[in-house]
Structures are given as C-alpha cells and as structure tokens.
mmCIF file of C-alpha atoms in Angstrom:
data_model
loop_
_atom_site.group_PDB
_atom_site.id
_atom_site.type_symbol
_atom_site.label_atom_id
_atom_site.label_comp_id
_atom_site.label_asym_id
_atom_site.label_seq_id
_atom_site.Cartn_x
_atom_site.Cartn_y
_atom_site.Cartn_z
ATOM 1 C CA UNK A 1 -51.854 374.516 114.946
ATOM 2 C CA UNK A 2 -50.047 372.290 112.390
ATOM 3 C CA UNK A 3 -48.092 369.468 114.165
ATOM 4 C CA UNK A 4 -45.463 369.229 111.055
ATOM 5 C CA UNK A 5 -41.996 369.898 111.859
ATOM 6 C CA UNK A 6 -40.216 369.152 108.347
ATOM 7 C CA UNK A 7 -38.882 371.134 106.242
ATOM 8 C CA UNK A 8 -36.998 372.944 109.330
ATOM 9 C CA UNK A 9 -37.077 376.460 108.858
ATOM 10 C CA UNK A 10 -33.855 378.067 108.337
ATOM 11 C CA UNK A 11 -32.494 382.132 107.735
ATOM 12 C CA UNK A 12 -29.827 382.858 105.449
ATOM 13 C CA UNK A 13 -26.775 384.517 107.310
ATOM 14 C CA UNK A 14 -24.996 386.202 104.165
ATOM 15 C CA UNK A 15 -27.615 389.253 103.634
ATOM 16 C CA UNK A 16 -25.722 390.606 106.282
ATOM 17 C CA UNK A 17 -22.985 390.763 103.440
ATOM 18 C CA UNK A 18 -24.139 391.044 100.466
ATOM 19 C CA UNK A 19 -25.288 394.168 99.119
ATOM 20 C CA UNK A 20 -22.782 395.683 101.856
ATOM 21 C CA UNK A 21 -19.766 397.586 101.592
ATOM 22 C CA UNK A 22 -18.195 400.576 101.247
ATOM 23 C CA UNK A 23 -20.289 401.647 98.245
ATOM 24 C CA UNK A 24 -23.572 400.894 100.185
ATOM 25 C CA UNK A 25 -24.126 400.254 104.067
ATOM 26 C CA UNK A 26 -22.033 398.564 106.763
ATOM 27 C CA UNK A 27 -21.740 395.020 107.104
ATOM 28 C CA UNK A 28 -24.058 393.049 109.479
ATOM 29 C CA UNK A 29 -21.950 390.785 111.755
ATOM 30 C CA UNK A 30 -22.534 387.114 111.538
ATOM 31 C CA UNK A 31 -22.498 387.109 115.402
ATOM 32 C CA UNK A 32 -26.084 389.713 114.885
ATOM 33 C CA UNK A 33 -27.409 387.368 112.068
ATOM 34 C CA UNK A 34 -27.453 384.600 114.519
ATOM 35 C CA UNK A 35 -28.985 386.651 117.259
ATOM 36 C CA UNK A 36 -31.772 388.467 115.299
ATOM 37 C CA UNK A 37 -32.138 385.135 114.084
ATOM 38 C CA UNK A 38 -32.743 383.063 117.323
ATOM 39 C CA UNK A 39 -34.715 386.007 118.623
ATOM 40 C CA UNK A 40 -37.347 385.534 116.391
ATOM 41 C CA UNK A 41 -40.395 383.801 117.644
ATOM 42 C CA UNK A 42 -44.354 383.500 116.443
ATOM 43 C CA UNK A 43 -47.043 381.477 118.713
ATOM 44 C CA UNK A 44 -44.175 379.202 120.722
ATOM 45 C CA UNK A 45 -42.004 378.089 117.107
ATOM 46 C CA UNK A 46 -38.405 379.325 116.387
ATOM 47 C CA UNK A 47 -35.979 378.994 112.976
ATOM 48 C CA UNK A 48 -34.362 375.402 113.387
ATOM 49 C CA UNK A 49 -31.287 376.659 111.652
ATOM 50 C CA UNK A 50 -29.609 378.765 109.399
ATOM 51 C CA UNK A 51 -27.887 378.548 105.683
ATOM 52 C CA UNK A 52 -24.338 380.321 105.615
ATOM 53 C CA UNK A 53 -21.978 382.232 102.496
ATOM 54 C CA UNK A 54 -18.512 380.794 103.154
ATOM 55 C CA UNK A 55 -16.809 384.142 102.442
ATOM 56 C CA UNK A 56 -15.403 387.131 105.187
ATOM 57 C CA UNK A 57 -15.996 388.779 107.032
ATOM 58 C CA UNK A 58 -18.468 385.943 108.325
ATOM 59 C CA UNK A 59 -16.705 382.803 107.550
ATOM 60 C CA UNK A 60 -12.975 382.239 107.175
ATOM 61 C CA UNK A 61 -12.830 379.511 103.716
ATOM 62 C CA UNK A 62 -9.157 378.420 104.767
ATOM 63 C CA UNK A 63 -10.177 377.819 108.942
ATOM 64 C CA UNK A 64 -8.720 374.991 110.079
ATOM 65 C CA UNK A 65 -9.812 371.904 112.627
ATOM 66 C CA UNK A 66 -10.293 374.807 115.770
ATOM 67 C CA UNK A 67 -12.104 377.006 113.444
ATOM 68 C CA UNK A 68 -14.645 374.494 112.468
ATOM 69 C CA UNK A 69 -14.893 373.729 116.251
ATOM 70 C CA UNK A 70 -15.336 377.687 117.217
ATOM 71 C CA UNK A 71 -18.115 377.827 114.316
ATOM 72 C CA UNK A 72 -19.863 374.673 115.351
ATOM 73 C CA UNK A 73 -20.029 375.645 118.885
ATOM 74 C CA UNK A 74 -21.074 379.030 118.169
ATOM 75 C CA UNK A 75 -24.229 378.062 116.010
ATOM 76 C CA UNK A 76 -25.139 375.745 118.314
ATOM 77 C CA UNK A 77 -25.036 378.031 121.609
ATOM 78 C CA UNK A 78 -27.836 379.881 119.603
ATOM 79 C CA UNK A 79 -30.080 375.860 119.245
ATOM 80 C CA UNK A 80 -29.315 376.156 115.760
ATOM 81 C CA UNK A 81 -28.269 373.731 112.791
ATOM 82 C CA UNK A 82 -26.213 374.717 109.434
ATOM 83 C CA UNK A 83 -27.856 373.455 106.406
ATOM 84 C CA UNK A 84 -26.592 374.955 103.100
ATOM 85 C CA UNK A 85 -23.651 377.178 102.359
ATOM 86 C CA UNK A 86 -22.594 379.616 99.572
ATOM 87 C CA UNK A 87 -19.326 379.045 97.898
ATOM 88 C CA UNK A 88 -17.512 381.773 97.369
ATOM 89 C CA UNK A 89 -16.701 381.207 93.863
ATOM 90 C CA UNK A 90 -16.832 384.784 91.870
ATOM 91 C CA UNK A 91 -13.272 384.918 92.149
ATOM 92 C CA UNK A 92 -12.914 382.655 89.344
ATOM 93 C CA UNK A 93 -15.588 383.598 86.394
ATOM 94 C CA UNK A 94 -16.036 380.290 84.515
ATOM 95 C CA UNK A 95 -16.610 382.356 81.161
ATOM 96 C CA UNK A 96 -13.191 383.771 81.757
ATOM 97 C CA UNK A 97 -9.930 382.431 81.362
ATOM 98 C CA UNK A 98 -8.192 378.491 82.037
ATOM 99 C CA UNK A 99 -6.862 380.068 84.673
ATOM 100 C CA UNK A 100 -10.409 381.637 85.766
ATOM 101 C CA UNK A 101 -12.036 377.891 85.799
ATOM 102 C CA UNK A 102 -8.854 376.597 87.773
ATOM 103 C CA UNK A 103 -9.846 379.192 90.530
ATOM 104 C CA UNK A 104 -13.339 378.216 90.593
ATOM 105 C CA UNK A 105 -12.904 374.804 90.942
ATOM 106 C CA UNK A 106 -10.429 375.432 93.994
ATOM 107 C CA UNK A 107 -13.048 377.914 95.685
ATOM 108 C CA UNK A 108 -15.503 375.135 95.185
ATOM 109 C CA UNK A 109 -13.061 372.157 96.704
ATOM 110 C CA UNK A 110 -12.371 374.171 99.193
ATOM 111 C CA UNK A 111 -16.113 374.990 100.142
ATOM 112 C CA UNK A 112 -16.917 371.734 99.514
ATOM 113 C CA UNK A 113 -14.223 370.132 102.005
ATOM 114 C CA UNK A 114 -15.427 373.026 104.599
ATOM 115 C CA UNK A 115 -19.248 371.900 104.073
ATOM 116 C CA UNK A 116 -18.561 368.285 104.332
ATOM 117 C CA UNK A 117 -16.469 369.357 107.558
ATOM 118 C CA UNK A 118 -19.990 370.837 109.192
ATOM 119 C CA UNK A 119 -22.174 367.808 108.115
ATOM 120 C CA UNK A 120 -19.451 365.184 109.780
ATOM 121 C CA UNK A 121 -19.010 367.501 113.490
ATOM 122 C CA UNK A 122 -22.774 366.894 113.335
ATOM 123 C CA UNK A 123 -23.957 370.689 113.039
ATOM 124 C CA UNK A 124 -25.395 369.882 109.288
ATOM 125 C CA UNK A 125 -27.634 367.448 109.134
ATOM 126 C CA UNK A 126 -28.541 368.402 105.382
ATOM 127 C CA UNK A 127 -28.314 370.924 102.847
ATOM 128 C CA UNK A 128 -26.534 371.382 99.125
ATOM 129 C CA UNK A 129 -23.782 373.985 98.367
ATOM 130 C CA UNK A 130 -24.840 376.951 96.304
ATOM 131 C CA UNK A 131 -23.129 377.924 93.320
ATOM 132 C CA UNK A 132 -23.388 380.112 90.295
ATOM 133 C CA UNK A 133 -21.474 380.591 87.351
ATOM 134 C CA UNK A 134 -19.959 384.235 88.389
ATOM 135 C CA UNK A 135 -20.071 384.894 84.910
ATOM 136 C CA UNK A 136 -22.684 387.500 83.566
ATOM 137 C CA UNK A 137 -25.253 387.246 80.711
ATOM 138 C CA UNK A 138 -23.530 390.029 78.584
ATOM 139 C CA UNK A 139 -20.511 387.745 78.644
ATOM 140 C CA UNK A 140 -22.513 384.237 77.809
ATOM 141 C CA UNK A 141 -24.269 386.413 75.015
ATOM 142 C CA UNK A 142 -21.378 387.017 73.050
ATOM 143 C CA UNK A 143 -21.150 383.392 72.230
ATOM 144 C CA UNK A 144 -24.315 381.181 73.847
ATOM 145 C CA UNK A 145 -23.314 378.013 72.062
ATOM 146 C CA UNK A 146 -19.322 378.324 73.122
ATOM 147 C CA UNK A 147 -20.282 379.595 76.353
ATOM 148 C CA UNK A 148 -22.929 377.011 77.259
ATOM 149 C CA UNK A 149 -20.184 373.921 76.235
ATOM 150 C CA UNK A 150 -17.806 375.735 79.206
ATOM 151 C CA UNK A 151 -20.352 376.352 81.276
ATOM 152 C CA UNK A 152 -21.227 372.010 81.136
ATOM 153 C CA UNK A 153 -17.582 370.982 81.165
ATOM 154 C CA UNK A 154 -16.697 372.882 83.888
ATOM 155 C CA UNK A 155 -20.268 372.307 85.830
ATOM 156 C CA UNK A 156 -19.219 368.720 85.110
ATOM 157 C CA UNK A 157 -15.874 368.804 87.172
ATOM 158 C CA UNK A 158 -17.610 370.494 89.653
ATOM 159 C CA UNK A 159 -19.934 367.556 90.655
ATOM 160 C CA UNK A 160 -16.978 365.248 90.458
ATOM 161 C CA UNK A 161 -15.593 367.500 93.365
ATOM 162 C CA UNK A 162 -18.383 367.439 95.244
ATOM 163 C CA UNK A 163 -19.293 363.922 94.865
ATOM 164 C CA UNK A 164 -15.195 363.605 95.991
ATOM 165 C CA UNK A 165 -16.461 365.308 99.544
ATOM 166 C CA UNK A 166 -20.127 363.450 99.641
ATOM 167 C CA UNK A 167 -21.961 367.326 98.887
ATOM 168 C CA UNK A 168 -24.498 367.907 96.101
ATOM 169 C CA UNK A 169 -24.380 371.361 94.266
ATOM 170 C CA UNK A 170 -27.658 373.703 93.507
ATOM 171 C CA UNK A 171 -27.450 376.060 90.884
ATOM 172 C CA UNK A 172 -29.353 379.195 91.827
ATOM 173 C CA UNK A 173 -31.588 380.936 89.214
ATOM 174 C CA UNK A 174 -31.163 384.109 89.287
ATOM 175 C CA UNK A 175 -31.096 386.703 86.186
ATOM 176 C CA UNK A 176 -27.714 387.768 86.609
ATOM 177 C CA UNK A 177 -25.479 384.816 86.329
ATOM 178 C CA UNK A 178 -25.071 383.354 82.227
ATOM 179 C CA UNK A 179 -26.165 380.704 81.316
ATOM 180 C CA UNK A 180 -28.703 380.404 84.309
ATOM 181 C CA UNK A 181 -30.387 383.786 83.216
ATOM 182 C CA UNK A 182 -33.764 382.369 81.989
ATOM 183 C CA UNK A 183 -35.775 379.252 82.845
ATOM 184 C CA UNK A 184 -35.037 378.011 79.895
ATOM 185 C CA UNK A 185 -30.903 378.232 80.061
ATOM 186 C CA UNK A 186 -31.327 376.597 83.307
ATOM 187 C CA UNK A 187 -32.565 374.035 82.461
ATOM 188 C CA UNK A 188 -30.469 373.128 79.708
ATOM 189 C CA UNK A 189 -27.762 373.630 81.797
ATOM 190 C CA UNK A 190 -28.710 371.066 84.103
ATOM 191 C CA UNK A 191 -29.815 368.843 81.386
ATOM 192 C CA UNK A 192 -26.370 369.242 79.915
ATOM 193 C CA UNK A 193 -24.356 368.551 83.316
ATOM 194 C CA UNK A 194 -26.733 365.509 83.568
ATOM 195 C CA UNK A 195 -24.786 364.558 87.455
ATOM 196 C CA UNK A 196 -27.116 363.154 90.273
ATOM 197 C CA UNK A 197 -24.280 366.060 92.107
ATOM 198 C CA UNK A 198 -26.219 368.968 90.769
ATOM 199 C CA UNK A 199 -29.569 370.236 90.783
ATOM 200 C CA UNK A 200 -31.714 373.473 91.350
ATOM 201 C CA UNK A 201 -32.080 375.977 93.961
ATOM 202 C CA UNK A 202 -35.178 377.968 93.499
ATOM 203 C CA UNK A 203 -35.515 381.283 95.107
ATOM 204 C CA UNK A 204 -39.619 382.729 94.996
ATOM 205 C CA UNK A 205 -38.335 385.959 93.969
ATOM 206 C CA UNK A 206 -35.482 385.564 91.579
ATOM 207 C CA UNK A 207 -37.953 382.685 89.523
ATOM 208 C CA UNK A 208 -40.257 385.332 89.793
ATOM 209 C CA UNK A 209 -38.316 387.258 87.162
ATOM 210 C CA UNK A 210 -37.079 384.299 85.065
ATOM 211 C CA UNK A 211 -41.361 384.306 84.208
ATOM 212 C CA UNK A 212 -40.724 388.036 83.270
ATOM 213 C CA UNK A 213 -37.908 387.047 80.851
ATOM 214 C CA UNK A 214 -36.148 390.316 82.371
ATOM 215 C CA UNK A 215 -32.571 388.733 80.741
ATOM 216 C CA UNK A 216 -33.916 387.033 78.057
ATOM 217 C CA UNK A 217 -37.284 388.513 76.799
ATOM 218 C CA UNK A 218 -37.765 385.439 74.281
ATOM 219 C CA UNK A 219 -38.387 382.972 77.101
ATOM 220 C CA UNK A 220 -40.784 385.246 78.907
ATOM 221 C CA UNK A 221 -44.026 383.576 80.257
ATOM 222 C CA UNK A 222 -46.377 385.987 81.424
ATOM 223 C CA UNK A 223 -47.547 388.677 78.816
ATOM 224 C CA UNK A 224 -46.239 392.121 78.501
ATOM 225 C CA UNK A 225 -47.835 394.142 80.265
ATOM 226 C CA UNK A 226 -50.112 391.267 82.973
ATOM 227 C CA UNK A 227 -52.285 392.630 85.429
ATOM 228 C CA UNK A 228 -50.987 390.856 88.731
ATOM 229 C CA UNK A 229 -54.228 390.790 89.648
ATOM 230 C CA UNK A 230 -55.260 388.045 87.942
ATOM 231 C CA UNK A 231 -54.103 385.482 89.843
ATOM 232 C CA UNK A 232 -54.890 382.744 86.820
ATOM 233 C CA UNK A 233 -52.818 383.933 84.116
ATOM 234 C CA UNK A 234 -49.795 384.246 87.328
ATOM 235 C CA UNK A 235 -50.196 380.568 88.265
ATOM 236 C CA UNK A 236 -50.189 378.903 84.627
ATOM 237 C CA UNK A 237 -47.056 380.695 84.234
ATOM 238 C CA UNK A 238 -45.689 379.181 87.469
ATOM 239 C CA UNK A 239 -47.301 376.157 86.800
ATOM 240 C CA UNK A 240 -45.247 375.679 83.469
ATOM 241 C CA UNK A 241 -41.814 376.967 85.133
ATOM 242 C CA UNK A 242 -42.094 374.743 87.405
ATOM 243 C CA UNK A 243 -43.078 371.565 86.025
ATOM 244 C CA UNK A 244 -40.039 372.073 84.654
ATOM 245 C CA UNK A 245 -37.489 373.257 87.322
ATOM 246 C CA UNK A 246 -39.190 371.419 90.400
ATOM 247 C CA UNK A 247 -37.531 367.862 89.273
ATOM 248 C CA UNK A 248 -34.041 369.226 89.830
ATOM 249 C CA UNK A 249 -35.166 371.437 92.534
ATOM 250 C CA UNK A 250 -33.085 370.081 95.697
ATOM 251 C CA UNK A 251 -32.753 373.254 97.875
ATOM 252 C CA UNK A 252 -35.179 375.995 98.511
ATOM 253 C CA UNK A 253 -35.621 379.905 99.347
ATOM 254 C CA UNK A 254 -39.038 381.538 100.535
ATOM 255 C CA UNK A 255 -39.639 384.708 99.692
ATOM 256 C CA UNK A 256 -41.291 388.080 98.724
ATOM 257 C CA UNK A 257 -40.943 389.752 94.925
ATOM 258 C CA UNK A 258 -42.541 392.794 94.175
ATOM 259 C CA UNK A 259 -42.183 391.792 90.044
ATOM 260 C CA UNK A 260 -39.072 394.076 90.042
ATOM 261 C CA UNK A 261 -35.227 393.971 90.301
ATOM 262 C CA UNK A 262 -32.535 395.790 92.543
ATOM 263 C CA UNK A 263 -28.828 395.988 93.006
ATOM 264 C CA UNK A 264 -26.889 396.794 95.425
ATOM 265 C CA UNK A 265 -22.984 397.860 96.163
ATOM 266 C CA UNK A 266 -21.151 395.048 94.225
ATOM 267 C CA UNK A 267 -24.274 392.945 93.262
ATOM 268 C CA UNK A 268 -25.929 393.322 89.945
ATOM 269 C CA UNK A 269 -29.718 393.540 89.431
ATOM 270 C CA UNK A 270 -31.889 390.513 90.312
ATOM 271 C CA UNK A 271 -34.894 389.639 91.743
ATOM 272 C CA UNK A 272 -35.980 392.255 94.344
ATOM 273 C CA UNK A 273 -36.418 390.836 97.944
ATOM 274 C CA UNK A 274 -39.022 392.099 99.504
ATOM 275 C CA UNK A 275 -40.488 391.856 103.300
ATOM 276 C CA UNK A 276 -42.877 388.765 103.560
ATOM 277 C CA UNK A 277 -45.820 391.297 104.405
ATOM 278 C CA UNK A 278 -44.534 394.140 101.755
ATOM 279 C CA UNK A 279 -48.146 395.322 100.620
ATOM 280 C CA UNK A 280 -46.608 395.569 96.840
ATOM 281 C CA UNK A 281 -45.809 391.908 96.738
ATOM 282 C CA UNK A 282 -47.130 389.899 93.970
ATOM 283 C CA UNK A 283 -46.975 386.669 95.398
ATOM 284 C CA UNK A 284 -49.189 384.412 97.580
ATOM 285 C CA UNK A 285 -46.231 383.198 99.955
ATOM 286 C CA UNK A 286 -48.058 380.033 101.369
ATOM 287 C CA UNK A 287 -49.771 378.688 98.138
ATOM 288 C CA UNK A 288 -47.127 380.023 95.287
ATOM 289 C CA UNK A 289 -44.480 377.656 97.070
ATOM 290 C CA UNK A 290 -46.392 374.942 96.895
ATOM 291 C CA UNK A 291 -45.930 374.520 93.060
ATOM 292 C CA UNK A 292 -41.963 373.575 93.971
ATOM 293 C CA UNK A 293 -42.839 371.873 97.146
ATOM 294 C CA UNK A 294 -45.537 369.712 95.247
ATOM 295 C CA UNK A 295 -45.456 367.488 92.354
ATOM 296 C CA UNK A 296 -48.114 367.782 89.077
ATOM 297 C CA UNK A 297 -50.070 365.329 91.203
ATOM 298 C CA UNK A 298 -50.326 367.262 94.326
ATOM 299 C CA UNK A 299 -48.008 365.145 96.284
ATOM 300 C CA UNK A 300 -45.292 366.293 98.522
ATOM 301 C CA UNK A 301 -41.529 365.931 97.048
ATOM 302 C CA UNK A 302 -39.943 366.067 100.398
ATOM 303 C CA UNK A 303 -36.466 366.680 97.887
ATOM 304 C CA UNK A 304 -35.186 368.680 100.868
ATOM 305 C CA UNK A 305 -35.396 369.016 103.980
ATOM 306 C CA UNK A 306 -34.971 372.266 104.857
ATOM 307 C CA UNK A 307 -36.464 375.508 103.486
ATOM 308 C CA UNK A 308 -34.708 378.854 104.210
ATOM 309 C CA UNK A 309 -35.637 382.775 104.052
ATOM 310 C CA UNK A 310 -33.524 384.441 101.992
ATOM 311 C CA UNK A 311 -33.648 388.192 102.657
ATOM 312 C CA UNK A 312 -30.756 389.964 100.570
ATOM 313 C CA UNK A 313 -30.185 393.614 100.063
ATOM 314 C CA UNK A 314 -32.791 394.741 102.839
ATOM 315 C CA UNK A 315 -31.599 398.385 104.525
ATOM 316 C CA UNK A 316 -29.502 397.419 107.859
ATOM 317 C CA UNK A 317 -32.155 399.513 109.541
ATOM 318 C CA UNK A 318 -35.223 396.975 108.062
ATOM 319 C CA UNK A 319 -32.334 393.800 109.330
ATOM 320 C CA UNK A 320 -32.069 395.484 112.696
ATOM 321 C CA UNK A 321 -35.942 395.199 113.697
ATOM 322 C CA UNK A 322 -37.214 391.819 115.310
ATOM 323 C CA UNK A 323 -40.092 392.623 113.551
ATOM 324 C CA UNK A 324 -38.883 392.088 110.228
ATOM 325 C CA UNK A 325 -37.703 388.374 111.851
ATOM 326 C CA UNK A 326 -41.069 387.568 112.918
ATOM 327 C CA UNK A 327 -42.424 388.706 110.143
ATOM 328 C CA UNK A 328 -40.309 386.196 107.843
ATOM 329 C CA UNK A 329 -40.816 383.117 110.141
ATOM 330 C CA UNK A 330 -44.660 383.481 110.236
ATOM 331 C CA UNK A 331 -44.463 383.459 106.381
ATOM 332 C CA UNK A 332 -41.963 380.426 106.614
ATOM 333 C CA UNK A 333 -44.690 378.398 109.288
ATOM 334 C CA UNK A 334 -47.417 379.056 106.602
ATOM 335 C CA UNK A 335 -45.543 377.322 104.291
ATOM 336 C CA UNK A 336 -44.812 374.300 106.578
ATOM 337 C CA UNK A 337 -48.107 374.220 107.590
ATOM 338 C CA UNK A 338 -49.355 374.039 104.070
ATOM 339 C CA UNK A 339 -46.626 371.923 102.371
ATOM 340 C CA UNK A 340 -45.231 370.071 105.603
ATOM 341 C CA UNK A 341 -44.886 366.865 106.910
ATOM 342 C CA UNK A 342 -44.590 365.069 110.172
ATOM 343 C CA UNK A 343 -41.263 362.995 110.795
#
C-alpha cells in the first residue's frame, strides 16, 4: 500500500448544483455532499477535503464573520479541509457589456475576499479560485481578435484582485466558455494575461474534448474518426496538449470521459462526466493523469497540492449511492499512488 499522502484527495461539493433545477432534478444539499462525501472509504483511506462553488443554495457569497464560522465548523465536524472554490461569476459575461465586466469583477472580489476568509480561519490550507469567462464561444466568434483583447484586459484586473486578497485564479478548460474553448485559445489566453495570479485548471474530461476540437475543429488533435483503442495515437495527443497546458496547470480535476459531451438544466454542453469505472470510458484514470501531474522528464510538479473529483451532472439517484463515492476515491488513491509523494 502506497505510504504517499500528497496531493490530498478532495470531492467537489457543487455537482450537487449544477445541472439542477427546475428544468432537470432537485438540488443535492451541501449538508448530503459532505456526508456522502465523508462516508466514503476504500482499504482504511478517506477524502481529506472538499472543493466548494460559492453560489446558493450551498454557500451564501455575502455571509458575514458568523457565517464563515458556521461553514468552517461545519466542514470540519465532517475531518474535512476546503481547498478550491468556484466563483460565481456568470452573472457578469465579460463579452458583454462595461457594465457586464464591472459585475464580474465584483463577483470575483467578493469570492476572492470569502476564499481568503477560509484559508486565514485555517480550514484552507491551499487551493486557487476557479473562474471562467461566462461568455460563450458563439459570442467570442463573432469577433476572436476584439473578444480575445477583453477577455486579457479584464483577466488582467482580475489577478490584480486576487493578488489584492493573496488567492491565485485557474481558468478551467472547458468547451463552452470563449476564449478558453480549445487548447489552443487557452493558452493564448494565459499567455496574454501573463500574471503569476492566473494559471490552469485541467479537468480529465473536459481536456478530453479540447483534443477532439468539439468547439473549434481546426485545433483538433486526434484524427477524425480515431479508434480509442489505440492507446498510442490517444497519448501523443495528450502528450502534445499537455506539454503545453501542464506549465500553467496549478489546480486539478480527476475524472472519467466517455469522448462525448452533455448538458444539463442551465449548463451548456461540455465534457461528459462519467463514473470512474463507466465501462465506456476512454481514459486510463491512473496513467492519463500523470501527463499533468508529471513533467516531459518524468518528474513530479507537485504545482498543487490537492487533486479533486469532479463529478457534475451525474443523476441524483447515481449521487445518492455510496458506491458511486467509493468508486471515485479508489480512482483518486490510484492516482496518488502513482503520481504521489510523501510529505
């Protein structure tokens, strides 16, 4: 049994949100997210944590000093630790107006004071805050150039927020947000921004896609129509994403992608999550993370030091099995035990 115990193992809380709704199923309390999540067990080793979305009907953005208190005592009566948090930012597309940007950046200051809240009552020892840029590609394709030079300007008083509250921001890659639809965008989006306050935050199943080009077919990797069982073809086209991505990579989601993407209630298509074990999964859990936890010489990064599962959109009646929990964390201890360390 592998004796390393970093990167802690974390769950996300906010797929008991997202995907929810009227339009869809009923929210998952954050109170059950923590439970299913402590519950969860394999051979003696529990999650060390979880990653939170600052949003309701989990999290209340505006909570003051006692509210920070209630939330800090409550994660901990479970043994847990916070790491990173999602800022609610969608209310404020940056690709709309002044007045769009002006929300965003108060969403993010807001988030960002509430995150650096956590890390100083001791409950968050690490982690980034997630952001996107709630903007779609349809909207950044209208004008790439224009929309890129909004996208860096207002990326750029982002960081100078969070460097304001000591946080560091990770852009998620995911095909549905402009201007961080493809690999490619990404990374000349982060390029652009050029701030030691932003960086990456690579999800196994949504950078599954980006190699698909689903949202920009020019900056596809793997060839139309690739056999997934060729494992070769697969890993030179993670191999080349990556050597890319994994410098700015500073936060991290395991999971499952069965090469496909889903939507539900108010979330566009993405990268389909899948169960860790899902038989129609195309990727080798343990070993495919390893080309974002490792560098081109084989060495550990150790850029973060926490990993989290990341299970949105599952049916409440998948969420509701311990099963599914233990499932996860076995995949999650692979991946320590493969890519871990000992601190």
């Amino acid at each position: 049994m592998s004796q390393n115990n970093f990167p802690k193992l974390h769950n996300a809380t906010w797929p008991g949100i997202v995907g929810k709704g009227p339009d869809s199923e009923p929210i998952i309390s954050f109170d059950e997210m923590l439970e299913n999540t402590a519950k969860a067990e394999v051979d003696g080793v529990k999650f060390d944590g979880v990653d939170i979305g600052l949003f309701d009907p989990h999290i209340d953005l505006e909570m003051g000093d006692d509210g920070v208190k209630k939330l800090v005592d409550k994660v901990s009566s479970y043994n847990l630790e916070i790491g990173s948090v999602v800022a609610p930012i969608w209310g404020g597309p940056i690709l709309g107006s002044k007045e769009d940007r002006a929300t965003y950046l108060d969403l993010l200051e807001k988030s960002c004071k509430l995150a650096s809240k956590l890390r100083d009552a001791g409950i968050r020892p690490n982690g980034i805050v997630r952001v996107d840029t709630a903007s779609s590609p349809e909207q950044w394709a209208k004008d790439p150039k224009g929309s890129q030079k909004i996208i860096v300007e207002t990326f750029k008083e982002a960081c100078k927020i969070a460097e304001n509250y000591g946080e560091k921001l990770a852009a998620e890659g995911e095909i549905c947000w402009g201007g961080m639809h493809s690999w490619k965008t990404m990374l000349e989006t982060l390029e652009s921004v050029d701030s030691p306050y932003v960086g990456f935050q690579a999800d196994m199943a949504h950078t599954l896609l980006y190699t698909l080009g689903y949202n920009y077919p020019e900056h596809r990797i793997l060839p139309e129509g690739y056999d997934w069982k060729d494992r070769s073809v697969w890993k030179a086209a993670l191999k080349e994403m990556t050597d890319a991505l994994r410098p700015w990579t500073i936060d991290f989601h395991v999971a499952q992608n069965d090469a496909t993407v889903f939507g539900s209630g108010s979330h566009d298509k993405t990268g389909r999550h899948c169960l860790a074990n899902d038989p129609n999964g195309k990727l080798e859990i343990a070993e495919d993370a390893g080309y974002w936890l490792r560098d081109e010489k084989g060495e550990l990064t150790k850029a973060f030091k926490h990993i989290c599962w990341d299970g949105c959109m599952f049916p409440n009646a998948v969420m509701s099995k311990q099963d599914t929990w233990n499932n996860i964390l076995a995949a999650m201890i692979k991946v320590r035990d493969a890519h871990g360390w000992k601190a």
